[in-house]
XYZ file of C-alpha atoms in Angstrom:
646
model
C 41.046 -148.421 -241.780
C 41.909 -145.035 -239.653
C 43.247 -143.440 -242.525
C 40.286 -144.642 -244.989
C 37.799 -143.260 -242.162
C 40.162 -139.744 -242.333
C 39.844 -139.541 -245.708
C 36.112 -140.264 -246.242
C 35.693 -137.569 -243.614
C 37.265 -134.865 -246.116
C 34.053 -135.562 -248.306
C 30.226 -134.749 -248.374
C 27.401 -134.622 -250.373
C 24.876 -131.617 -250.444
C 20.937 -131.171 -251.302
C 19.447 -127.933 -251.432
C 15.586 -126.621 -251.127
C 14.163 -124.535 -254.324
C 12.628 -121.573 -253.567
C 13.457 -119.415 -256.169
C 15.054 -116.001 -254.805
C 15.692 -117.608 -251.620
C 18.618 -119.208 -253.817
C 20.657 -116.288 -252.432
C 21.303 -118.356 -248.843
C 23.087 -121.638 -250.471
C 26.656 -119.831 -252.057
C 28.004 -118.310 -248.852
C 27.290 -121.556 -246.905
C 28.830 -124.027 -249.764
C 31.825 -121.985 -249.552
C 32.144 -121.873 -245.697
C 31.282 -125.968 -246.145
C 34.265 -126.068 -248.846
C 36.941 -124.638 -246.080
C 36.702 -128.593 -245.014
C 35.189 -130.687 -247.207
C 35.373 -131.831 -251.012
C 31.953 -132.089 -252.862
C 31.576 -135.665 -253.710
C 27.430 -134.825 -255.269
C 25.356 -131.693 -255.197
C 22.096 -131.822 -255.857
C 18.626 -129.617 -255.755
C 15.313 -128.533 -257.436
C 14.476 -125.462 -258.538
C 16.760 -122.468 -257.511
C 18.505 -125.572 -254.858
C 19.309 -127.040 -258.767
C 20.947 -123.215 -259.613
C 23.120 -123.421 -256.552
C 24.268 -127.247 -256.860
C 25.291 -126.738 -260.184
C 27.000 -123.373 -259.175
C 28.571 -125.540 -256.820
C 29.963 -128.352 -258.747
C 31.368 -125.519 -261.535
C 32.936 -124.563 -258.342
C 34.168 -126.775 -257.109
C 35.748 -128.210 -260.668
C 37.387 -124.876 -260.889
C 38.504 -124.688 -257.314
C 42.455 -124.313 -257.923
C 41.134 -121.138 -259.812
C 39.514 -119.575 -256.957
C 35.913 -121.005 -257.843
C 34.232 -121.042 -254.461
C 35.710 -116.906 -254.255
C 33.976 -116.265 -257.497
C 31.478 -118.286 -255.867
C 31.132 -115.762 -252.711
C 30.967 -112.476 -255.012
C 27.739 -113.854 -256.735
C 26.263 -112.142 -253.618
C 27.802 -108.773 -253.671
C 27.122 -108.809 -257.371
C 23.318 -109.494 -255.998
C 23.497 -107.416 -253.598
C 24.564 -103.839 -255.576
C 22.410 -101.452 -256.265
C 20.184 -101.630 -259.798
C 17.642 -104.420 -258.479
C 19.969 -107.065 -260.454
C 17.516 -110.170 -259.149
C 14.638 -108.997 -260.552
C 16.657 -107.819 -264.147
C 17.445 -111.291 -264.715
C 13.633 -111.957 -265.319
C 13.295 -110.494 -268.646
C 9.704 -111.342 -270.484
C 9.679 -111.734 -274.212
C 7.814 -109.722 -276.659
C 4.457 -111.829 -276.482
C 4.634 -111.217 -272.203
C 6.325 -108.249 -271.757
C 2.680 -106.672 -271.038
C 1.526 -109.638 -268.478
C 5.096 -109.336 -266.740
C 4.557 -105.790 -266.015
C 1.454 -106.756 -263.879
C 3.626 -108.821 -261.789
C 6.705 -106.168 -261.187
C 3.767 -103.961 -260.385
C 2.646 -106.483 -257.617
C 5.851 -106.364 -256.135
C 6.373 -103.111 -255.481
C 6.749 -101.566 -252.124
C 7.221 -98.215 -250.742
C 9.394 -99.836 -248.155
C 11.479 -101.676 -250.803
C 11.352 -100.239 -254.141
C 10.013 -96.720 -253.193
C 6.995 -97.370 -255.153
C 3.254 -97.902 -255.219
C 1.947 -101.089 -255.452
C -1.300 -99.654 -256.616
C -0.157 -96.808 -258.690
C 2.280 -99.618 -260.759
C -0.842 -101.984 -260.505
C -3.116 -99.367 -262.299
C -0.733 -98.369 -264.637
C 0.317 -102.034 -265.816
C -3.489 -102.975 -265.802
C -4.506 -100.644 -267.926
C -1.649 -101.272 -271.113
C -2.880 -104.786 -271.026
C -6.150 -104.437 -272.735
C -6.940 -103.230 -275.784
C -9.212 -100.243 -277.065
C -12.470 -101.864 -276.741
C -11.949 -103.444 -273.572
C -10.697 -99.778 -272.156
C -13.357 -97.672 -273.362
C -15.636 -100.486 -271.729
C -14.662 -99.903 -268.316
C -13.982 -96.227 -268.957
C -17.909 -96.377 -269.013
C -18.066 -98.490 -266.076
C -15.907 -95.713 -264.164
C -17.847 -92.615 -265.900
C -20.911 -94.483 -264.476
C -19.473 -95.267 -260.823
C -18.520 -91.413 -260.956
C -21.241 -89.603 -261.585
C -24.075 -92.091 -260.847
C -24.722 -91.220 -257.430
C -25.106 -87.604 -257.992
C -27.712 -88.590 -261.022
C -29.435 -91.194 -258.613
C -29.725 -87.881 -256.270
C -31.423 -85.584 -258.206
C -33.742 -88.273 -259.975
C -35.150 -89.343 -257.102
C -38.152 -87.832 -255.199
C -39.727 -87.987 -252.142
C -42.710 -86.410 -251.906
C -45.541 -88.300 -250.031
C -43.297 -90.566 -248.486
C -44.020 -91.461 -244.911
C -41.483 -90.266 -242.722
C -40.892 -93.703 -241.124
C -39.710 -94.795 -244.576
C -37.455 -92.241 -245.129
C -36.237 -92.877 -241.839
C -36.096 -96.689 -242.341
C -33.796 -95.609 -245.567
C -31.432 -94.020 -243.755
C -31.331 -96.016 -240.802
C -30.411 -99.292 -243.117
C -28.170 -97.406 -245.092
C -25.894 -95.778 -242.439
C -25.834 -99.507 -240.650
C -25.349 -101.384 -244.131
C -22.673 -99.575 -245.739
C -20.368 -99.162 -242.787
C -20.758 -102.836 -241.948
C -19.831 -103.520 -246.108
C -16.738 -101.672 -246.169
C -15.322 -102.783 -243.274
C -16.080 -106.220 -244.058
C -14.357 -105.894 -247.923
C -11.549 -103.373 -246.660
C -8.101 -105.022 -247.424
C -6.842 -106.609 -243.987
C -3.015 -104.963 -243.045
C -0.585 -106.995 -240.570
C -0.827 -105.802 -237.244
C 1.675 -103.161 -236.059
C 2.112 -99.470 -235.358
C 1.564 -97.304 -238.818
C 3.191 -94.601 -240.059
C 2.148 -91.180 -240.526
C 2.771 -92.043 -244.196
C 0.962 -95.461 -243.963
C -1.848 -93.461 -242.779
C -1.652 -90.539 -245.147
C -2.206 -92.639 -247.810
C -4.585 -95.165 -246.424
C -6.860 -91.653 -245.451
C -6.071 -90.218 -249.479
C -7.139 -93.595 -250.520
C -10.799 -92.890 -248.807
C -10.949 -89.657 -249.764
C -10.394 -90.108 -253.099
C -12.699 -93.364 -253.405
C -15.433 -91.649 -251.722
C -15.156 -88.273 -254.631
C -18.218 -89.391 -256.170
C -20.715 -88.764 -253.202
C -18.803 -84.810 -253.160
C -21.434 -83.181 -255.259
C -24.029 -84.749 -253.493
C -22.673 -83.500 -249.864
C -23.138 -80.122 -252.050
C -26.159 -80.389 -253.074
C -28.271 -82.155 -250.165
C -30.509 -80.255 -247.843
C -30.168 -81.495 -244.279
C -33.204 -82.384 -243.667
C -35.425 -85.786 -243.635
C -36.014 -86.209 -247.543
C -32.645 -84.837 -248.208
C -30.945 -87.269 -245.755
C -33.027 -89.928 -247.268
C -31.920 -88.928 -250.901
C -28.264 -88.785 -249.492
C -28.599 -91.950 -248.153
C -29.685 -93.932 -251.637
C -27.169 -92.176 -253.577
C -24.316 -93.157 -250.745
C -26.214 -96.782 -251.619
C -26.276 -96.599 -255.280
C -21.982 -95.605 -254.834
C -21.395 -98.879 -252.998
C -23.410 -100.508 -255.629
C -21.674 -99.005 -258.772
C -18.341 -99.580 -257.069
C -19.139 -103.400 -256.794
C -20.226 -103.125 -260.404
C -17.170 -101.262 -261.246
C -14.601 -104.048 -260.364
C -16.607 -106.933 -261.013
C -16.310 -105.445 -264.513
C -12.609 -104.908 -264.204
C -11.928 -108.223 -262.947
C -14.080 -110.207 -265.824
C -12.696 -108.187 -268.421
C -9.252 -109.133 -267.244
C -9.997 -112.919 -266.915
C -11.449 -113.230 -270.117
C -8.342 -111.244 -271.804
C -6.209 -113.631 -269.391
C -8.376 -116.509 -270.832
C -8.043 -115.622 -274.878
C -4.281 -115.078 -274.125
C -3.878 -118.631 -272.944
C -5.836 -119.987 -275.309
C -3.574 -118.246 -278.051
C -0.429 -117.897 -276.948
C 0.175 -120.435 -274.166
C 1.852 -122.705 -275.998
C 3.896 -120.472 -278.114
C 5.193 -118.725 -275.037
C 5.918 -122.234 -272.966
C 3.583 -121.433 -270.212
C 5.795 -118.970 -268.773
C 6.049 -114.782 -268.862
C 10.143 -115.511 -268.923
C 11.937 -117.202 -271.416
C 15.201 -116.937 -270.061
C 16.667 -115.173 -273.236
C 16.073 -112.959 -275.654
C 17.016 -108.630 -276.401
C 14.500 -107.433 -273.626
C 15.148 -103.493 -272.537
C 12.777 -102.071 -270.131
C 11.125 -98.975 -271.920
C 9.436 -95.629 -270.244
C 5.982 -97.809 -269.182
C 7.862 -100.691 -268.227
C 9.706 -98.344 -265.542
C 6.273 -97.033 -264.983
C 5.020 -100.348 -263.560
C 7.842 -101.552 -261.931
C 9.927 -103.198 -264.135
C 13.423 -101.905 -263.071
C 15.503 -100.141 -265.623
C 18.100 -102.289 -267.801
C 21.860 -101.618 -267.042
C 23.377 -104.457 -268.470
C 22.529 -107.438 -267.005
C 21.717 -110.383 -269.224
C 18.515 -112.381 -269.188
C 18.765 -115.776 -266.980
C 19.325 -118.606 -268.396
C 22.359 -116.218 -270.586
C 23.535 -114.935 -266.751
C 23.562 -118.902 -265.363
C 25.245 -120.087 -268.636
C 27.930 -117.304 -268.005
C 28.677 -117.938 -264.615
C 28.867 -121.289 -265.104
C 31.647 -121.180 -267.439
C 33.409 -118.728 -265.167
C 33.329 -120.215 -262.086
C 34.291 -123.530 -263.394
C 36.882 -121.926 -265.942
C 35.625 -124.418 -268.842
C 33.530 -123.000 -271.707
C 30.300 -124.618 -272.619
C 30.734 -126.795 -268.952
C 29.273 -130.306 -269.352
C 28.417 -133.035 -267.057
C 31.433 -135.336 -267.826
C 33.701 -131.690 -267.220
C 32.961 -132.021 -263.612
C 34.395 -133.224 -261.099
C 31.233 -134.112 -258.791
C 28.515 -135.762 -259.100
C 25.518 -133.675 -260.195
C 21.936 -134.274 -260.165
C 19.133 -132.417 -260.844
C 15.361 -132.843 -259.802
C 12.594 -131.912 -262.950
C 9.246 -132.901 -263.357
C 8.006 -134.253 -266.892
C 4.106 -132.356 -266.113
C 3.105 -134.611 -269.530
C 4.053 -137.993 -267.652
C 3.306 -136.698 -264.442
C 6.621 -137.713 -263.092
C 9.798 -136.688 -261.844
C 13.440 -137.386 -263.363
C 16.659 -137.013 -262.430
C 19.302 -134.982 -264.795
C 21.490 -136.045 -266.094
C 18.612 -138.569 -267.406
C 19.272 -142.504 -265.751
C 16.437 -143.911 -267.029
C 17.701 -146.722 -269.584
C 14.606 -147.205 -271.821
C 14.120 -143.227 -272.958
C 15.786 -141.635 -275.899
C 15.027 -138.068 -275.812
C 14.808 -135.867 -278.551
C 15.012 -132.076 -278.830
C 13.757 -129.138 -281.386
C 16.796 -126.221 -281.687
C 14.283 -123.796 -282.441
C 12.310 -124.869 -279.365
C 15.274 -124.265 -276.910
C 16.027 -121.253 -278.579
C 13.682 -119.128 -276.565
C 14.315 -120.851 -273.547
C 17.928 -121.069 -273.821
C 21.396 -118.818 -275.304
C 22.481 -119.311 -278.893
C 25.601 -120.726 -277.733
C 24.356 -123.437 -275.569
C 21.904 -124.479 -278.087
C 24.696 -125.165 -280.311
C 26.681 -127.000 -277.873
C 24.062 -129.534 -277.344
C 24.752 -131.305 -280.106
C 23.501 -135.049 -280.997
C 22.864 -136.845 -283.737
C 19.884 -136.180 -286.122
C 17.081 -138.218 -286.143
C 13.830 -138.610 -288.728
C 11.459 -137.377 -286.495
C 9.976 -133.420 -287.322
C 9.004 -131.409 -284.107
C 5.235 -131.252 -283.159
C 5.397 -127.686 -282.478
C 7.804 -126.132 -285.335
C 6.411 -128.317 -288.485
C 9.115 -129.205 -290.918
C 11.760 -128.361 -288.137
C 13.885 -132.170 -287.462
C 14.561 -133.112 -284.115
C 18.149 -134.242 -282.595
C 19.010 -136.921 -280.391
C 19.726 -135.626 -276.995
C 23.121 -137.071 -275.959
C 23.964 -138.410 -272.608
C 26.184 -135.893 -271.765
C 24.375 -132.760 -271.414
C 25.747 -129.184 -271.068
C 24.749 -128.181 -267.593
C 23.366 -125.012 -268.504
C 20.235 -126.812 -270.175
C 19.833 -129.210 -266.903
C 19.586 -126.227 -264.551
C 17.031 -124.995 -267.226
C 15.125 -127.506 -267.105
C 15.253 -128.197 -263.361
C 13.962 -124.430 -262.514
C 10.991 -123.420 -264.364
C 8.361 -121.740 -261.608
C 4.903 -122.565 -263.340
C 3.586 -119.465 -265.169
C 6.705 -117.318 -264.220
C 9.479 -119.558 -266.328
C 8.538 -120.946 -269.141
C 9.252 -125.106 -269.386
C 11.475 -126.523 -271.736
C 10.079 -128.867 -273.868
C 12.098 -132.171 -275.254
C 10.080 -135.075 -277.225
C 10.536 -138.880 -277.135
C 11.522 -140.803 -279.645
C 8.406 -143.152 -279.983
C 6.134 -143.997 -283.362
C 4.067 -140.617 -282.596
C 6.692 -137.749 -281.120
C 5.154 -136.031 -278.523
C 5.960 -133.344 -276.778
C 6.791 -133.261 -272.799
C 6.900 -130.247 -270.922
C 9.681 -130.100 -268.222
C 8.976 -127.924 -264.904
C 9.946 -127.411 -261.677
C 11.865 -129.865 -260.298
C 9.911 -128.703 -257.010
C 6.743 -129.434 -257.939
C 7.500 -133.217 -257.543
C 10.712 -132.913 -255.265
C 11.217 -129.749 -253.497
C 13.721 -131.153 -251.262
C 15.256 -134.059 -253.239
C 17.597 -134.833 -249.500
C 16.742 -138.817 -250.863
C 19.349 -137.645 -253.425
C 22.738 -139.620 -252.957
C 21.829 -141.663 -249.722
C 23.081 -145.013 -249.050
C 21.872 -147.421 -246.556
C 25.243 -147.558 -245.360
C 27.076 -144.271 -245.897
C 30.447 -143.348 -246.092
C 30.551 -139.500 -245.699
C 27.330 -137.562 -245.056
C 24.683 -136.252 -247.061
C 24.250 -132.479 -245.867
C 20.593 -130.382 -246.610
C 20.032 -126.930 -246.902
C 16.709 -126.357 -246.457
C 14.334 -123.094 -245.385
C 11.136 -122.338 -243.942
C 9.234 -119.426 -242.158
C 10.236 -118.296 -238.198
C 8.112 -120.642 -236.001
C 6.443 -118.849 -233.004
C 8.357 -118.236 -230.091
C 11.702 -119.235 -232.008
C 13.662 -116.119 -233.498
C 16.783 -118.198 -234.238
C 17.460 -117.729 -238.151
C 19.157 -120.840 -238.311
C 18.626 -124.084 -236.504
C 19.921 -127.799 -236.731
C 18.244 -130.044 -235.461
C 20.275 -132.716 -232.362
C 21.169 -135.721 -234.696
C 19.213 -138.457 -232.649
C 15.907 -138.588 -230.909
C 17.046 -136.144 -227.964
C 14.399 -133.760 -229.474
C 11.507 -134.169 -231.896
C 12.311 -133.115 -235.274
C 8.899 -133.469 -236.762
C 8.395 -129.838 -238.469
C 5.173 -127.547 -237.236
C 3.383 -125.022 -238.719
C 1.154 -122.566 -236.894
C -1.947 -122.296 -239.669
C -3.558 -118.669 -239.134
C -6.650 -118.215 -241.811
C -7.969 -119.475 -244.814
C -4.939 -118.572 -246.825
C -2.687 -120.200 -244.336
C -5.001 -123.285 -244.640
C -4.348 -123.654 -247.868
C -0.486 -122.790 -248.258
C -0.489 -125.740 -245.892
C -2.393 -128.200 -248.339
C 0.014 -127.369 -251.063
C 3.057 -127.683 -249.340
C 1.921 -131.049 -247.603
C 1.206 -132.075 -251.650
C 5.024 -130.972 -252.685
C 6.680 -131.885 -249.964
C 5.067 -134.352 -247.014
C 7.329 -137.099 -248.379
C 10.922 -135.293 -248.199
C 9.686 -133.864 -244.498
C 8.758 -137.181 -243.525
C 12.341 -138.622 -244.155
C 14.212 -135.019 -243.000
C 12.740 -135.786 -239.799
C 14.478 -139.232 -239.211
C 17.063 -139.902 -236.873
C 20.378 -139.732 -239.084
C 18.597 -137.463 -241.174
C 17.592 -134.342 -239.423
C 20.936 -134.176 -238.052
C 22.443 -132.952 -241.031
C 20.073 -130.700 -242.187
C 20.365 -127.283 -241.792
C 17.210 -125.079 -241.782
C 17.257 -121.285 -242.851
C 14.853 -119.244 -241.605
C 13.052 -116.608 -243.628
C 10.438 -113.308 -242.996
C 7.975 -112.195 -244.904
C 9.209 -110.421 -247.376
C 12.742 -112.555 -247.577
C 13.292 -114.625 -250.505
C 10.573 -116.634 -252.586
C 9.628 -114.928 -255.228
C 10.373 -111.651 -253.990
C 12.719 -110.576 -257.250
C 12.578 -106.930 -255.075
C 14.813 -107.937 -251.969
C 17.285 -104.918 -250.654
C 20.753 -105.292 -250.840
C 20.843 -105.764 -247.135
C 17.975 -108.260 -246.882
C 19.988 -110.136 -249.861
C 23.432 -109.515 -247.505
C 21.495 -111.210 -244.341
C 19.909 -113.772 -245.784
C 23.621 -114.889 -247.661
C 24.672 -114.184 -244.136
C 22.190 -116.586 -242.649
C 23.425 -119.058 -244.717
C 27.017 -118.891 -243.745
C 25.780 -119.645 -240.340
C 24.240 -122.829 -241.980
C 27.242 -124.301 -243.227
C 29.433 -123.482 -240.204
C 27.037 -124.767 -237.658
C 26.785 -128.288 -240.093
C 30.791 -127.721 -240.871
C 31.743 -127.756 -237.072
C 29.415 -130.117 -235.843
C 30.685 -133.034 -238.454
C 34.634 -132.001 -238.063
C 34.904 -131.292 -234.328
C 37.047 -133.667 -231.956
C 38.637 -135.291 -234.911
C 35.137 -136.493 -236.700
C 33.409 -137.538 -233.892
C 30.034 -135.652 -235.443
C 30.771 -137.754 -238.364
C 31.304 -140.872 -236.546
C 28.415 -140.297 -234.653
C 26.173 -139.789 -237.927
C 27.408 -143.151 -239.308
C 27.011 -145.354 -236.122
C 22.875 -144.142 -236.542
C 22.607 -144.696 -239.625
C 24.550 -148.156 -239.064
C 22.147 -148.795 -235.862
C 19.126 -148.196 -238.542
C 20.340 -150.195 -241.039
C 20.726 -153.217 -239.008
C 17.331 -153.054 -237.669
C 16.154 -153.031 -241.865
C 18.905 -156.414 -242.151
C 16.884 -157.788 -239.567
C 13.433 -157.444 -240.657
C 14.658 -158.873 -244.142
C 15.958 -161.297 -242.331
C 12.711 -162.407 -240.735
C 11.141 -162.153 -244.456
C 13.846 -164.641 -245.941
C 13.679 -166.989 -242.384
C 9.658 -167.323 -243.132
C 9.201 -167.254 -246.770
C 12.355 -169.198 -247.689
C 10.759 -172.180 -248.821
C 7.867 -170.465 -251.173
C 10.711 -169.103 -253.142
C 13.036 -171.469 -253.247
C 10.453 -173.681 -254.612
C 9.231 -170.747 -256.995
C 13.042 -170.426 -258.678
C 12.963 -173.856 -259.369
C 9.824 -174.789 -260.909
C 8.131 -171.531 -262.315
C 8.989 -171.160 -266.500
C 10.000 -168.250 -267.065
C 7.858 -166.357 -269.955
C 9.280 -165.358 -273.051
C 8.283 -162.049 -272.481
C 10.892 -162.026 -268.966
C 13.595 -163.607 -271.069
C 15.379 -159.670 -271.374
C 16.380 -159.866 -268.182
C 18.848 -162.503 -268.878
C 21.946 -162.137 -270.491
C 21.240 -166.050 -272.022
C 17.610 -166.849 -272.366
C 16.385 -169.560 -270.155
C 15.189 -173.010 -271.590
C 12.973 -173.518 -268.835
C 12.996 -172.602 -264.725
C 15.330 -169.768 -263.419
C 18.956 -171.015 -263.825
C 20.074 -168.948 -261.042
C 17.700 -170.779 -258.360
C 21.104 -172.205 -256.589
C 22.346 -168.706 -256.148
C 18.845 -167.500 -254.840
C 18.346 -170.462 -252.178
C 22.108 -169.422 -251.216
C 21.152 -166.043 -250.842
C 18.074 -166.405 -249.129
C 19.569 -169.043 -246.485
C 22.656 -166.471 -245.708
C 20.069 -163.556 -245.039
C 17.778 -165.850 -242.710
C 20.728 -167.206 -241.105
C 22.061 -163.615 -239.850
C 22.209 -164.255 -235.843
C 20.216 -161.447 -233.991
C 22.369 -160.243 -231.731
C 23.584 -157.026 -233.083
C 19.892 -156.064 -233.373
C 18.813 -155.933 -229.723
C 17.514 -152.847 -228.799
C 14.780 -150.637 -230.137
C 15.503 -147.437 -232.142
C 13.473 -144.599 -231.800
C 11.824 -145.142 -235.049
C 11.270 -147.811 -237.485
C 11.821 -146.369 -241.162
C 10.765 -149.103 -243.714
C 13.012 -150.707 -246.700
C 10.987 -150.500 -249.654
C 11.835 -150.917 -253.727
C 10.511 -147.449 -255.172
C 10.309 -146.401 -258.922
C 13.762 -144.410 -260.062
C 13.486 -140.835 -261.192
């Protein structure tokens, strides 16, 4: 039994968090995990799905160097050309849209660019003629308004406690406006540059009131006049983007309403000829040298790392499983699909702009008589059981309204379409992925989150008992904060909940990120992509040396919790089958069973169940178990439940 326990300790299982960019922390610590252990499963949502699968190619192509090839993904991240952010390529209906969000990422301290000058630029080529000589108008007005409003009005007669009143509201009101809209900036010591442009930025917003500083006369109805035309500015300004921001959510809303569909709710297909032009590289969009669209790039380095073309779930050697969500059920599902009563069906044309030529052809399947909702006339295929692995990752990474989904049909009476999405929408975390009740090598998770206060480690993992408390805390600041909270709690309350368990938390490693680091940052520096890779390292030696030190004693120590927890669960089913024995005992032998229930027998029954020896036998063992290895009280109670499969 020595040697089985040495053996099983060569092995373990890995889960990994989605978080899109922040992908770039999982290859360097697989491949310091894979100096010990053989991957037995991988699995992850989102860009955790990108890295598992990377993984298991890996880790099939290991002989071949895999987890080296592995380790250069970095450095190939990490050179210069802003290679992240060239792998999200829009298609021809999004290219516009797309350029608003490269605009939104620029930095002066990253890219060397303006946010604002990219914004402006990208703004205005994404609305037509009409909609631009519209707020040309607006701006015209907002420009010279204030200087009209000055010379039109007249105060002759006018008390001078009114005119004073004027300007006494006026210099209190405006001040207390524009402080109260002014854009909020992080606390810290500026720049001369930082300040430079935050004092151009005033200066150039307040150029409509310079004619009027011309022409007023300083004295009581001239300050007055001064002060409704300063007024009338703040006014028109409002005015001015309250236009700009309706006429860009009612472009935004006839673009959905047209084009959603046909573009799978997403800016990024994952394929396609894109080439960044001359206003593309105005707004941010970095210039193409090369580097193919996603779902081409992860199709590629699939079939490198692994060294089999057009990989495939039965080509590995792991187990792999990937976390999507079906938004049309409202559901999540495991890939490769488990779930016995679905046949799935799939439209070529449909993963065409979601996925390369190549793997489209690979799919293969048998054809069907069903025609695809969305291409009429086009048939639909069976999807087989064994899918290429490009098309799970696919499907398991779509960010909603960044990627477009990938949409498969059933093979019912009516075919309807299903949209697949982020496997993190459902399952960020998926660390319920591959765990036993009684396991035989551990389940390791790779997870991140933000710096907590007064904690500037970058990595951290947790003690593997109760020693500590590894219930997770997040310091909520504002409004925004408040509500980053409520959606995370909404994605992810149920995989914290069990990552904070005794045998659990242990074995989790969590990566630490700054503003700025990862997400869906596709602008990260080749040094902030080199320490957060770095970071992750750390991860998988810290979990590597704990778990293989002193012989496996980290191991040995992870199973006897998990054994310790398991027991307690034999006990309280125990207790069930002790108490409620007799109610079903007497239920197998005299309830019918239905017609209807006869499917789960091999031979329909003629009458009561005609296994209702086997179940008394079954429930007298369990209420029979003696409670002495259960004495004792573990520091938390988890409960044994039946839940729904994926």
């Amino acid at each position: 039994m020595a040697d089985e326990r040495a053996e099983f300790n060569r092995y373990c299982d890995v889960t990994m968090r989605g978080g899109t960019t922040s992908g770039v922390v999982y290859p360097w610590a697989v491949v310091e995990l894979a100096r010990h252990y053989r991957f037995r499963s991988l699995g992850g949502s989102s860009a955790g799905a990108v890295a598992a699968a990377f993984t298991a190619a890996a880790e099939k192509g290991r002989e071949a160097g895999g987890f080296e090839k592995l380790a250069e993904v970095i450095r190939w991240f990490a050179a210069p050309g802003w290679r992240m952010a060239q792998l999200f390529q829009p298609g021809p209906d999004t290219r516009k849209l797309f350029r608003i969000v490269a605009a939104s990422m620029q930095s002066r301290d990253t890219t060397g660019r303006s946010a604002t000058t990219c914004l402006v630029l990208a703004l205005s080529g994404a609305i037509g003629f009409r909609a631009k000589a519209g707020l040309g108008l607006a701006l015209l007005l907002w420009l010279v308004g204030p200087t009209a409003w000055f010379l039109a009005v007249g105060w002759a007669g006018t008390p001078s406690w009114v005119l004073v009143a004027v300007i006494v509201v006026v210099a209190v009101a405006v001040p207390w406006i524009l402080v109260r809209v002014r854009p909020r900036r992080k606390s810290g010591r500026a720049g001369f540059a930082s300040w430079a442009r935050r004092v151009g930025t005033a200066v150039g917003s307040a150029a409509p009131l310079v004619p009027v500083l011309v022409l007023v006369s300083w004295d009581l109805p001239g300050l007055a006049s001064l002060a409704t035309a300063v007024a009338s500015w703040v006014v028109l300004g409002f005015a001015l983007v309250s236009a700009v921001a309706i006429t860009y959510l009612l472009g935004a809303k006839r673009f959905l309403d047209r084009m959603a569909r046909k573009v799978h709710f997403g800016l990024v297909p994952g394929t396609g000829s894109f080439r960044a032009g001359f206003w593309d590289r105005r707004c941010g969009v970095p210039r193409s040298t090369g580097v193919p669209p996603m779902s081409d790039w992860i199709a590629d380095r699939l079939d490198e790392l692994s060294g089999v073309a057009g990989l495939r779930f039965s080509d590995l050697t792991t187990n792999l499983v990937l976390m999507t969500t079906d938004l049309s059920e409202g559901r999540p599902y495991r890939l490769p699909f488990t779930e016995p009563a679905s046949r799935w069906l799939y439209c070529a044309e449909c993963l065409r702009n979601v996925l390369p030529e190549r793997v489209v052809r690979a799919i293969g399947g048998e054809a069907s008589d069903h025609r695809c909702p969305l291409h009429a006339g086009r048939a639909l295929t069976v999807l087989p059981k064994d899918l290429p692995v490009a098309l799970a990752v696919r499907m398991s990474m779509p960010l909603p309204g960044l990627i477009a989904a990938v949409p498969l049909c059933r093979a019912e009476s009516e075919v309807r379409v299903h949209w697949f999405s982020d496997g993190g929408i459902t399952s960020n975390f998926p660390i319920h992925f591959f765990d036993a009740l009684l396991p035989r090598w551990p389940t390791f998770g790779l997870t991140l989150g933000p710096f907590p206060p007064a904690d500037d480690r970058p990595v951290r993992l947790p003690e593997q008992d109760a020693a500590t408390d590894g219930r997770p805390w997040t310091d909520i600041g504002g409004v925004a904060g408040f509500a980053g909270a409520i959606l995370n709690t909404m994605l992810d309350w149920r995989d914290a909940m069990q990552s904070a368990l005794p045998g659990y938390r242990g074995r989790i490693a969590h990566v630490r990120l700054r503003d700025g680091e990862g997400g869906t940052n596709l602008f990260m520096r080749p040094d902030t992509v080199l320490a957060l890779a770095e970071r992750g390292r750390a991860a998988g030696e810290l979990l590597r040396t704990r778990f293989t030190a002193d012989d496996g004693a980290g191991t040995d120590r992870y199973r006897w919790i998990r054994m310790r927890l398991a027991m307690r669960e034999y006990q309280q089913l125990a207790e069930q089958a002790r108490q409620r024995a007799r109610l079903y005992k007497d239920l197998a032998e005299d309830y019918p069973i239905p017609a209807d229930l006869h499917e789960w027998f091999d031979t329909p029954p003629t009458g009561a169940d005609p296994h209702a020896a086997d179940i008394a036998l079954t429930l007298d063992g369990l209420g029979n178990l003696v409670p002495g290895p259960f004495d004792g009280e573990v520091p938390v109670d988890p409960d044994l439940r039946l839940s729904p499969p994926e």
